[in-house]
Amino acid sequence: MIQLVLIGGLGFIGRNILNVVASDKSFSELQPVVIDNLSNSAPRHEAVPVPACYRGFETPDALEFLEHWQSDSDTPRVHIFLAGETRVAESLDRPMDFVDANITQPSQFVLKAVQPGDHFILISTAGALFDGATEIQNTLNYSPKNFYGATKAAEEMVLEKLVRMRGGSFSIVRMTNVYGKFSDNKKSAIHAFMRACLSGDEVVINGDGLQRRDFVYAGDVARAIALHAYQVARKQCFEKVNTIGSGKSVSLMDIVSGIEQVSSSTLYYNKVPAPDLLKTEPREVVVNPNDARRLLDGDFTPLNEGLRSTLDYYSATPQGK
């Protein structure tokens, strides 16, 4: 068996990972445990049938929980670190909170929790690490355009060194713009647009709506992370830096059209200039398709199918409306 320690595992991405591990027989060797303070958890977390500590990963209770569930020496242990601050706009107003959440606290956790032989997977960002001037590749040097991206770049470098100091191994999974189920607390474009379409509310689109992003379905992201965890635990060949994306970039106005198509409804919107916000974000996020699709060998959910699945989730989930 392989023990998965999901730090921040009851939020958006974590719940998708747990769902995939529970439903896909190819991941039957993975045994998850969760640490999550419930500050950003998806609804109905209490029904998730895995051992869990409902405290912050930085607390003594979390470390005690890990010690209790410590694998024996023959069982590989893989940490999947999902916690941290993620909102670009908020990083402008609360920069030191982002330093604390994305660098200081994770560093302290690694020094206290990672044991020799453990593997540590840091879940990071693809778009925010770069300025959008060139196609994003796994080998590209950092060039963050905003403070959030700067903290994630620093986190990648610092945690790698600390994990290796602790006798562990390290890898990174960078995600593009993820959407899908269990996103009740997400404020990002597709989720905000989908809720507004269902409720008949109007959304704000910053700028002309032609900024382009690589949108990837959360179920695909979960499968890719679970597969990567299995590969590293079984000592299979793996890359230190990995990107998960669809390999295709579309505009926000394309998303508006897609949501209207799958919902058979009109999405009302108002475009506002927002120059201060837009100058902190890349105009385009274009990811090398070979890098973005490598982990799943190109097996990704088409955008319209993913949008329909997300619509079905929100339609059936009162908390998502």
mmCIF file of C-alpha atoms in Angstrom:
data_model
loop_
_atom_site.group_PDB
_atom_site.id
_atom_site.type_symbol
_atom_site.label_atom_id
_atom_site.label_comp_id
_atom_site.label_asym_id
_atom_site.label_seq_id
_atom_site.Cartn_x
_atom_site.Cartn_y
_atom_site.Cartn_z
ATOM 1 C CA MET A 1 0.000 0.000 0.000
ATOM 2 C CA ILE A 2 0.935 3.667 -0.420
ATOM 3 C CA GLN A 3 -0.013 6.299 2.145
ATOM 4 C CA LEU A 4 -1.127 9.669 0.764
ATOM 5 C CA VAL A 5 -1.046 12.618 3.146
ATOM 6 C CA LEU A 6 -3.293 15.309 1.663
ATOM 7 C CA ILE A 7 -2.518 18.657 3.298
ATOM 8 C CA GLY A 8 -5.505 20.894 2.586
ATOM 9 C CA GLY A 9 -7.218 17.784 1.278
ATOM 10 C CA LEU A 10 -10.871 18.734 1.802
ATOM 11 C CA GLY A 11 -10.854 21.727 -0.529
ATOM 12 C CA PHE A 12 -11.463 21.921 -4.271
ATOM 13 C CA ILE A 13 -8.546 19.884 -5.630
ATOM 14 C CA GLY A 14 -8.264 17.613 -2.602
ATOM 15 C CA ARG A 15 -11.882 16.478 -2.803
ATOM 16 C CA ASN A 16 -11.429 15.655 -6.472
ATOM 17 C CA ILE A 17 -8.338 13.577 -5.635
ATOM 18 C CA LEU A 18 -10.224 11.719 -2.903
ATOM 19 C CA ASN A 19 -13.106 11.111 -5.304
ATOM 20 C CA VAL A 20 -10.792 9.671 -7.963
ATOM 21 C CA VAL A 21 -8.875 7.487 -5.506
ATOM 22 C CA ALA A 22 -12.146 6.078 -4.133
ATOM 23 C CA SER A 23 -13.735 5.391 -7.518
ATOM 24 C CA ASP A 24 -10.837 4.340 -9.777
ATOM 25 C CA LYS A 25 -9.623 0.782 -9.155
ATOM 26 C CA SER A 26 -6.229 1.581 -10.664
ATOM 27 C CA PHE A 27 -5.549 3.652 -7.520
ATOM 28 C CA SER A 28 -6.634 0.979 -5.032
ATOM 29 C CA GLU A 29 -3.141 0.907 -3.484
ATOM 30 C CA LEU A 30 -3.408 4.551 -2.434
ATOM 31 C CA GLN A 31 -4.546 5.058 1.169
ATOM 32 C CA PRO A 32 -5.301 8.738 1.875
ATOM 33 C CA VAL A 33 -5.284 10.588 5.175
ATOM 34 C CA VAL A 34 -6.222 14.261 5.361
ATOM 35 C CA ILE A 35 -5.152 17.368 7.258
ATOM 36 C CA ASP A 36 -7.470 20.341 6.741
ATOM 37 C CA ASN A 37 -8.569 23.202 8.992
ATOM 38 C CA LEU A 38 -11.903 23.436 7.093
ATOM 39 C CA SER A 39 -11.375 27.122 6.275
ATOM 40 C CA ASN A 40 -11.937 26.431 2.576
ATOM 41 C CA SER A 41 -13.395 22.930 2.533
ATOM 42 C CA ALA A 42 -15.995 21.811 0.029
ATOM 43 C CA PRO A 43 -19.423 20.938 1.480
ATOM 44 C CA ARG A 44 -20.200 17.584 3.096
ATOM 45 C CA HIS A 45 -16.621 16.942 4.149
ATOM 46 C CA GLU A 46 -17.898 14.970 7.139
ATOM 47 C CA ALA A 47 -19.105 12.243 4.761
ATOM 48 C CA VAL A 48 -15.638 11.623 3.319
ATOM 49 C CA PRO A 49 -14.586 8.206 4.705
ATOM 50 C CA VAL A 50 -10.882 8.799 5.332
ATOM 51 C CA PRO A 51 -8.897 9.474 8.529
ATOM 52 C CA ALA A 52 -8.783 13.239 8.998
ATOM 53 C CA CYS A 53 -7.396 15.908 11.296
ATOM 54 C CA TYR A 54 -9.514 19.075 11.270
ATOM 55 C CA ARG A 55 -6.693 21.382 12.309
ATOM 56 C CA GLY A 56 -4.194 23.566 10.498
ATOM 57 C CA PHE A 57 -1.174 21.698 9.174
ATOM 58 C CA GLU A 58 1.050 23.983 11.256
ATOM 59 C CA THR A 59 -0.522 22.919 14.579
ATOM 60 C CA PRO A 60 0.796 20.342 17.082
ATOM 61 C CA ASP A 61 -2.457 18.398 16.605
ATOM 62 C CA ALA A 62 -1.666 17.877 12.925
ATOM 63 C CA LEU A 63 1.840 16.643 13.668
ATOM 64 C CA GLU A 64 0.458 14.300 16.338
ATOM 65 C CA PHE A 65 -2.061 12.989 13.805
ATOM 66 C CA LEU A 66 0.720 12.307 11.309
ATOM 67 C CA GLU A 67 2.752 10.503 13.917
ATOM 68 C CA HIS A 68 -0.254 8.335 14.789
ATOM 69 C CA TRP A 69 -0.807 7.440 11.130
ATOM 70 C CA GLN A 70 2.899 7.082 10.372
ATOM 71 C CA SER A 71 3.467 4.369 7.770
ATOM 72 C CA ASP A 72 5.686 1.450 8.632
ATOM 73 C CA SER A 73 9.107 1.390 7.014
ATOM 74 C CA ASP A 74 7.885 -0.787 4.130
ATOM 75 C CA THR A 75 4.978 1.503 3.193
ATOM 76 C CA PRO A 76 5.843 4.514 1.020
ATOM 77 C CA ARG A 77 4.470 7.858 2.200
ATOM 78 C CA VAL A 78 3.675 10.674 -0.215
ATOM 79 C CA HIS A 79 2.739 14.170 0.965
ATOM 80 C CA ILE A 80 0.519 16.139 -1.430
ATOM 81 C CA PHE A 81 0.667 19.765 -0.329
ATOM 82 C CA LEU A 82 -2.437 21.669 -1.471
ATOM 83 C CA ALA A 83 -2.656 24.386 1.189
ATOM 84 C CA GLY A 84 -1.910 28.075 0.681
ATOM 85 C CA GLU A 85 -3.165 31.414 -0.599
ATOM 86 C CA THR A 86 -4.128 31.526 -4.282
ATOM 87 C CA ARG A 87 -5.946 34.767 -5.166
ATOM 88 C CA VAL A 88 -3.822 37.062 -7.341
ATOM 89 C CA ALA A 89 -5.841 40.194 -6.549
ATOM 90 C CA GLU A 90 -5.681 39.604 -2.795
ATOM 91 C CA SER A 91 -1.901 39.211 -2.899
ATOM 92 C CA LEU A 92 -1.713 42.919 -3.746
ATOM 93 C CA ASP A 93 -3.559 43.863 -0.556
ATOM 94 C CA ARG A 94 -2.171 41.213 1.812
ATOM 95 C CA PRO A 95 1.364 40.454 0.630
ATOM 96 C CA MET A 96 2.750 39.312 3.981
ATOM 97 C CA ASP A 97 -0.171 36.915 4.467
ATOM 98 C CA PHE A 98 0.886 35.283 1.205
ATOM 99 C CA VAL A 99 4.510 35.067 2.348
ATOM 100 C CA ASP A 100 3.380 33.397 5.559
ATOM 101 C CA ALA A 101 0.900 31.005 3.918
ATOM 102 C CA ASN A 102 2.960 30.068 0.871
ATOM 103 C CA ILE A 103 6.513 30.085 2.246
ATOM 104 C CA THR A 104 6.919 30.339 6.027
ATOM 105 C CA GLN A 105 4.268 27.885 7.253
ATOM 106 C CA PRO A 106 4.937 25.241 4.555
ATOM 107 C CA SER A 107 8.660 25.434 5.349
ATOM 108 C CA GLN A 108 8.004 24.838 9.035
ATOM 109 C CA PHE A 109 5.746 21.901 8.191
ATOM 110 C CA VAL A 110 8.416 20.258 6.040
ATOM 111 C CA LEU A 111 11.025 20.588 8.779
ATOM 112 C CA LYS A 112 8.718 18.979 11.348
ATOM 113 C CA ALA A 113 6.772 16.423 9.308
ATOM 114 C CA VAL A 114 8.834 15.079 6.418
ATOM 115 C CA GLN A 115 10.797 11.943 7.273
ATOM 116 C CA PRO A 116 13.670 10.255 5.405
ATOM 117 C CA GLY A 117 12.259 8.318 2.470
ATOM 118 C CA ASP A 118 9.079 10.412 2.176
ATOM 119 C CA HIS A 119 8.158 12.008 -1.124
ATOM 120 C CA PHE A 120 6.727 15.533 -1.148
ATOM 121 C CA ILE A 121 4.562 16.779 -4.037
ATOM 122 C CA LEU A 122 4.021 20.539 -4.051
ATOM 123 C CA ILE A 123 0.890 21.593 -5.923
ATOM 124 C CA SER A 124 1.744 24.856 -7.635
ATOM 125 C CA THR A 125 0.576 27.177 -10.398
ATOM 126 C CA ALA A 126 1.510 27.344 -14.060
ATOM 127 C CA GLY A 127 0.246 30.745 -15.192
ATOM 128 C CA ALA A 128 1.262 32.908 -12.229
ATOM 129 C CA LEU A 129 4.912 31.834 -12.346
ATOM 130 C CA PHE A 130 5.400 33.513 -15.714
ATOM 131 C CA ASP A 131 4.646 36.817 -17.448
ATOM 132 C CA GLY A 132 2.743 35.464 -20.460
ATOM 133 C CA ALA A 133 5.333 36.703 -22.940
ATOM 134 C CA THR A 134 6.228 33.191 -24.117
ATOM 135 C CA GLU A 135 4.802 29.693 -24.175
ATOM 136 C CA ILE A 136 5.057 28.096 -20.738
ATOM 137 C CA GLN A 137 7.335 25.067 -20.602
ATOM 138 C CA ASN A 138 8.509 22.940 -17.694
ATOM 139 C CA THR A 139 12.077 24.145 -18.231
ATOM 140 C CA LEU A 140 11.235 27.871 -18.411
ATOM 141 C CA ASN A 141 12.884 30.198 -15.899
ATOM 142 C CA TYR A 142 10.613 31.980 -13.422
ATOM 143 C CA SER A 143 9.239 35.384 -14.463
ATOM 144 C CA PRO A 144 6.179 36.030 -12.239
ATOM 145 C CA LYS A 145 4.063 39.055 -13.119
ATOM 146 C CA ASN A 146 2.329 39.314 -9.735
ATOM 147 C CA PHE A 147 3.121 38.866 -6.059
ATOM 148 C CA TYR A 148 1.194 35.615 -5.746
ATOM 149 C CA GLY A 149 3.359 34.106 -8.484
ATOM 150 C CA ALA A 150 6.505 35.347 -6.745
ATOM 151 C CA THR A 151 5.528 33.563 -3.522
ATOM 152 C CA LYS A 152 4.857 30.325 -5.412
ATOM 153 C CA ALA A 153 8.215 30.523 -7.194
ATOM 154 C CA ALA A 154 9.949 31.019 -3.850
ATOM 155 C CA GLU A 155 7.918 28.180 -2.322
ATOM 156 C CA GLU A 156 9.010 25.776 -5.050
ATOM 157 C CA MET A 157 12.690 26.555 -4.534
ATOM 158 C CA VAL A 158 12.681 26.700 -0.729
ATOM 159 C CA LEU A 159 10.614 23.562 -0.138
ATOM 160 C CA GLU A 160 12.706 21.497 -2.529
ATOM 161 C CA LYS A 161 15.855 22.319 -0.550
ATOM 162 C CA LEU A 162 14.179 21.651 2.802
ATOM 163 C CA VAL A 163 12.653 18.336 1.723
ATOM 164 C CA ARG A 164 16.033 17.132 0.499
ATOM 165 C CA MET A 165 17.630 18.297 3.761
ATOM 166 C CA ARG A 166 15.114 16.063 5.551
ATOM 167 C CA GLY A 167 16.093 13.055 3.445
ATOM 168 C CA GLY A 168 13.007 13.087 1.248
ATOM 169 C CA SER A 169 12.441 13.403 -2.481
ATOM 170 C CA PHE A 170 10.536 16.229 -4.130
ATOM 171 C CA SER A 171 8.455 17.050 -7.178
ATOM 172 C CA ILE A 172 6.134 19.803 -8.355
ATOM 173 C CA VAL A 173 2.776 19.621 -10.099
ATOM 174 C CA ARG A 174 1.829 22.949 -11.664
ATOM 175 C CA MET A 175 -1.801 23.426 -12.623
ATOM 176 C CA THR A 176 -3.323 25.768 -15.163
ATOM 177 C CA ASN A 177 -6.841 27.179 -14.550
ATOM 178 C CA VAL A 178 -8.791 24.346 -12.940
ATOM 179 C CA TYR A 179 -12.603 24.129 -12.925
ATOM 180 C CA GLY A 180 -15.131 21.472 -12.019
ATOM 181 C CA LYS A 181 -16.837 19.708 -9.113
ATOM 182 C CA PHE A 182 -16.320 20.563 -5.427
ATOM 183 C CA SER A 183 -15.567 24.183 -6.399
ATOM 184 C CA ASP A 184 -18.274 25.693 -4.168
ATOM 185 C CA ASN A 185 -15.861 28.193 -2.602
ATOM 186 C CA LYS A 186 -14.017 29.135 -5.782
ATOM 187 C CA LYS A 187 -14.336 32.677 -7.124
ATOM 188 C CA SER A 188 -12.547 32.092 -10.428
ATOM 189 C CA ALA A 189 -14.120 32.830 -13.802
ATOM 190 C CA ILE A 190 -15.860 29.602 -14.806
ATOM 191 C CA HIS A 191 -17.292 29.030 -11.332
ATOM 192 C CA ALA A 192 -18.517 32.611 -10.915
ATOM 193 C CA PHE A 193 -19.961 32.606 -14.440
ATOM 194 C CA MET A 194 -21.703 29.260 -13.923
ATOM 195 C CA ARG A 195 -23.385 30.366 -10.683
ATOM 196 C CA ALA A 196 -24.511 33.627 -12.282
ATOM 197 C CA CYS A 197 -25.942 31.802 -15.267
ATOM 198 C CA LEU A 198 -28.020 29.579 -12.984
ATOM 199 C CA SER A 199 -29.221 32.464 -10.818
ATOM 200 C CA GLY A 200 -29.733 35.020 -13.590
ATOM 201 C CA ASP A 201 -27.266 37.430 -11.993
ATOM 202 C CA GLU A 202 -24.843 39.627 -13.918
ATOM 203 C CA VAL A 203 -21.087 39.035 -13.780
ATOM 204 C CA VAL A 204 -18.232 41.480 -14.217
ATOM 205 C CA ILE A 205 -15.636 40.752 -16.890
ATOM 206 C CA ASN A 206 -12.391 42.619 -16.385
ATOM 207 C CA GLY A 207 -11.210 44.155 -19.651
ATOM 208 C CA ASP A 208 -12.388 43.023 -23.068
ATOM 209 C CA GLY A 209 -12.777 39.356 -22.141
ATOM 210 C CA LEU A 210 -10.279 38.280 -24.779
ATOM 211 C CA GLN A 211 -7.576 37.338 -22.277
ATOM 212 C CA ARG A 212 -6.780 33.669 -22.795
ATOM 213 C CA ARG A 213 -6.275 30.885 -20.284
ATOM 214 C CA ASP A 214 -5.735 27.123 -20.325
ATOM 215 C CA PHE A 215 -8.788 25.650 -18.553
ATOM 216 C CA VAL A 216 -8.499 22.065 -17.329
ATOM 217 C CA TYR A 217 -11.169 19.893 -15.709
ATOM 218 C CA ALA A 218 -10.652 19.073 -12.028
ATOM 219 C CA GLY A 219 -11.289 15.363 -12.509
ATOM 220 C CA ASP A 220 -8.383 15.230 -14.964
ATOM 221 C CA VAL A 221 -6.149 17.131 -12.542
ATOM 222 C CA ALA A 222 -7.030 14.676 -9.774
ATOM 223 C CA ARG A 223 -6.230 11.659 -11.953
ATOM 224 C CA ALA A 224 -2.893 13.176 -12.959
ATOM 225 C CA ILE A 225 -1.875 13.947 -9.360
ATOM 226 C CA ALA A 226 -2.909 10.479 -8.159
ATOM 227 C CA LEU A 227 -0.972 8.879 -11.017
ATOM 228 C CA HIS A 228 2.107 10.962 -10.238
ATOM 229 C CA ALA A 229 1.886 9.987 -6.561
ATOM 230 C CA TYR A 230 1.690 6.321 -7.532
ATOM 231 C CA GLN A 231 4.686 6.669 -9.875
ATOM 232 C CA VAL A 232 6.951 8.289 -7.299
ATOM 233 C CA ALA A 233 5.939 5.852 -4.553
ATOM 234 C CA ARG A 234 6.667 2.866 -6.778
ATOM 235 C CA LYS A 235 10.023 4.346 -7.833
ATOM 236 C CA GLN A 236 8.930 4.630 -11.448
ATOM 237 C CA CYS A 237 10.509 7.221 -13.708
ATOM 238 C CA PHE A 238 9.049 10.676 -13.040
ATOM 239 C CA GLU A 239 9.770 14.322 -13.784
ATOM 240 C CA LYS A 240 10.619 16.775 -11.007
ATOM 241 C CA VAL A 241 8.524 19.508 -12.654
ATOM 242 C CA ASN A 242 5.135 18.575 -14.106
ATOM 243 C CA THR A 243 2.364 20.667 -15.627
ATOM 244 C CA ILE A 244 -1.297 19.690 -15.851
ATOM 245 C CA GLY A 245 -3.369 21.537 -18.419
ATOM 246 C CA SER A 246 -5.540 20.939 -21.442
ATOM 247 C CA GLY A 247 -2.833 22.205 -23.787
ATOM 248 C CA LYS A 248 -5.339 24.613 -25.349
ATOM 249 C CA SER A 249 -5.975 28.261 -24.452
ATOM 250 C CA VAL A 250 -9.370 29.916 -24.825
ATOM 251 C CA SER A 251 -10.701 33.398 -24.065
ATOM 252 C CA LEU A 252 -13.140 34.369 -21.335
ATOM 253 C CA MET A 253 -15.672 35.190 -24.043
ATOM 254 C CA ASP A 254 -15.270 31.622 -25.329
ATOM 255 C CA ILE A 255 -16.145 30.483 -21.803
ATOM 256 C CA VAL A 256 -19.237 32.709 -21.796
ATOM 257 C CA SER A 257 -20.366 31.110 -25.061
ATOM 258 C CA GLY A 258 -19.639 27.610 -23.773
ATOM 259 C CA ILE A 259 -21.646 28.128 -20.588
ATOM 260 C CA GLU A 260 -24.568 29.565 -22.547
ATOM 261 C CA GLN A 261 -24.447 26.551 -24.856
ATOM 262 C CA VAL A 262 -24.468 23.853 -22.158
ATOM 263 C CA SER A 263 -27.046 25.685 -20.012
ATOM 264 C CA SER A 264 -29.307 26.887 -22.832
ATOM 265 C CA SER A 265 -29.428 30.184 -20.918
ATOM 266 C CA THR A 266 -28.095 33.701 -21.316
ATOM 267 C CA LEU A 267 -25.157 34.771 -19.172
ATOM 268 C CA TYR A 268 -25.448 38.482 -18.428
ATOM 269 C CA TYR A 269 -22.172 40.344 -18.084
ATOM 270 C CA ASN A 270 -20.709 43.828 -17.796
ATOM 271 C CA LYS A 271 -17.212 44.584 -19.052
ATOM 272 C CA VAL A 272 -15.168 46.995 -16.910
ATOM 273 C CA PRO A 273 -11.680 48.368 -17.681
ATOM 274 C CA ALA A 274 -9.905 47.281 -14.413
ATOM 275 C CA PRO A 275 -6.449 48.420 -15.623
ATOM 276 C CA ASP A 276 -4.744 48.067 -12.226
ATOM 277 C CA LEU A 277 -5.765 44.424 -11.906
ATOM 278 C CA LEU A 278 -5.114 43.489 -15.520
ATOM 279 C CA LYS A 279 -1.560 44.808 -15.489
ATOM 280 C CA THR A 280 -0.720 42.210 -12.816
ATOM 281 C CA GLU A 281 -1.956 39.306 -14.958
ATOM 282 C CA PRO A 282 -0.622 37.773 -18.180
ATOM 283 C CA ARG A 283 -2.675 38.607 -21.256
ATOM 284 C CA GLU A 284 -2.317 35.024 -22.400
ATOM 285 C CA VAL A 285 -1.441 31.794 -20.642
ATOM 286 C CA VAL A 286 -0.256 29.372 -23.297
ATOM 287 C CA VAL A 287 1.215 26.098 -22.065
ATOM 288 C CA ASN A 288 3.317 23.765 -24.176
ATOM 289 C CA PRO A 289 0.807 21.019 -25.085
ATOM 290 C CA ASN A 290 3.357 18.223 -24.748
ATOM 291 C CA ASP A 291 4.201 19.307 -21.193
ATOM 292 C CA ALA A 292 0.571 19.975 -20.222
ATOM 293 C CA ARG A 293 -0.772 16.636 -21.422
ATOM 294 C CA ARG A 294 2.157 14.321 -20.613
ATOM 295 C CA LEU A 295 1.018 12.896 -17.260
ATOM 296 C CA LEU A 296 -2.277 11.631 -18.677
ATOM 297 C CA ASP A 297 -0.946 10.932 -22.167
ATOM 298 C CA GLY A 298 -3.441 13.375 -23.678
ATOM 299 C CA ASP A 299 -6.532 11.799 -22.077
ATOM 300 C CA PHE A 300 -8.414 14.974 -21.117
ATOM 301 C CA THR A 301 -12.057 15.974 -20.785
ATOM 302 C CA PRO A 302 -13.245 18.260 -23.631
ATOM 303 C CA LEU A 303 -14.200 21.763 -22.462
ATOM 304 C CA ASN A 304 -17.922 21.504 -23.244
ATOM 305 C CA GLU A 305 -18.148 18.141 -21.480
ATOM 306 C CA GLY A 306 -16.380 19.574 -18.429
ATOM 307 C CA LEU A 307 -18.640 22.627 -18.410
ATOM 308 C CA ARG A 308 -21.718 20.402 -18.561
ATOM 309 C CA SER A 309 -20.449 18.297 -15.653
ATOM 310 C CA THR A 310 -19.783 21.447 -13.626
ATOM 311 C CA LEU A 311 -23.260 22.766 -14.460
ATOM 312 C CA ASP A 312 -24.808 19.487 -13.294
ATOM 313 C CA TYR A 313 -22.845 19.711 -10.037
ATOM 314 C CA TYR A 314 -24.010 23.267 -9.309
ATOM 315 C CA SER A 315 -27.585 22.467 -10.311
ATOM 316 C CA ALA A 316 -27.681 19.633 -7.782
ATOM 317 C CA THR A 317 -25.744 21.419 -5.036
ATOM 318 C CA PRO A 318 -27.484 24.286 -3.192
ATOM 319 C CA GLN A 319 -24.135 25.499 -1.801
ATOM 320 C CA GLY A 320 -22.856 25.957 -5.337
ATOM 321 C CA LYS A 321 -25.553 28.403 -6.382
#
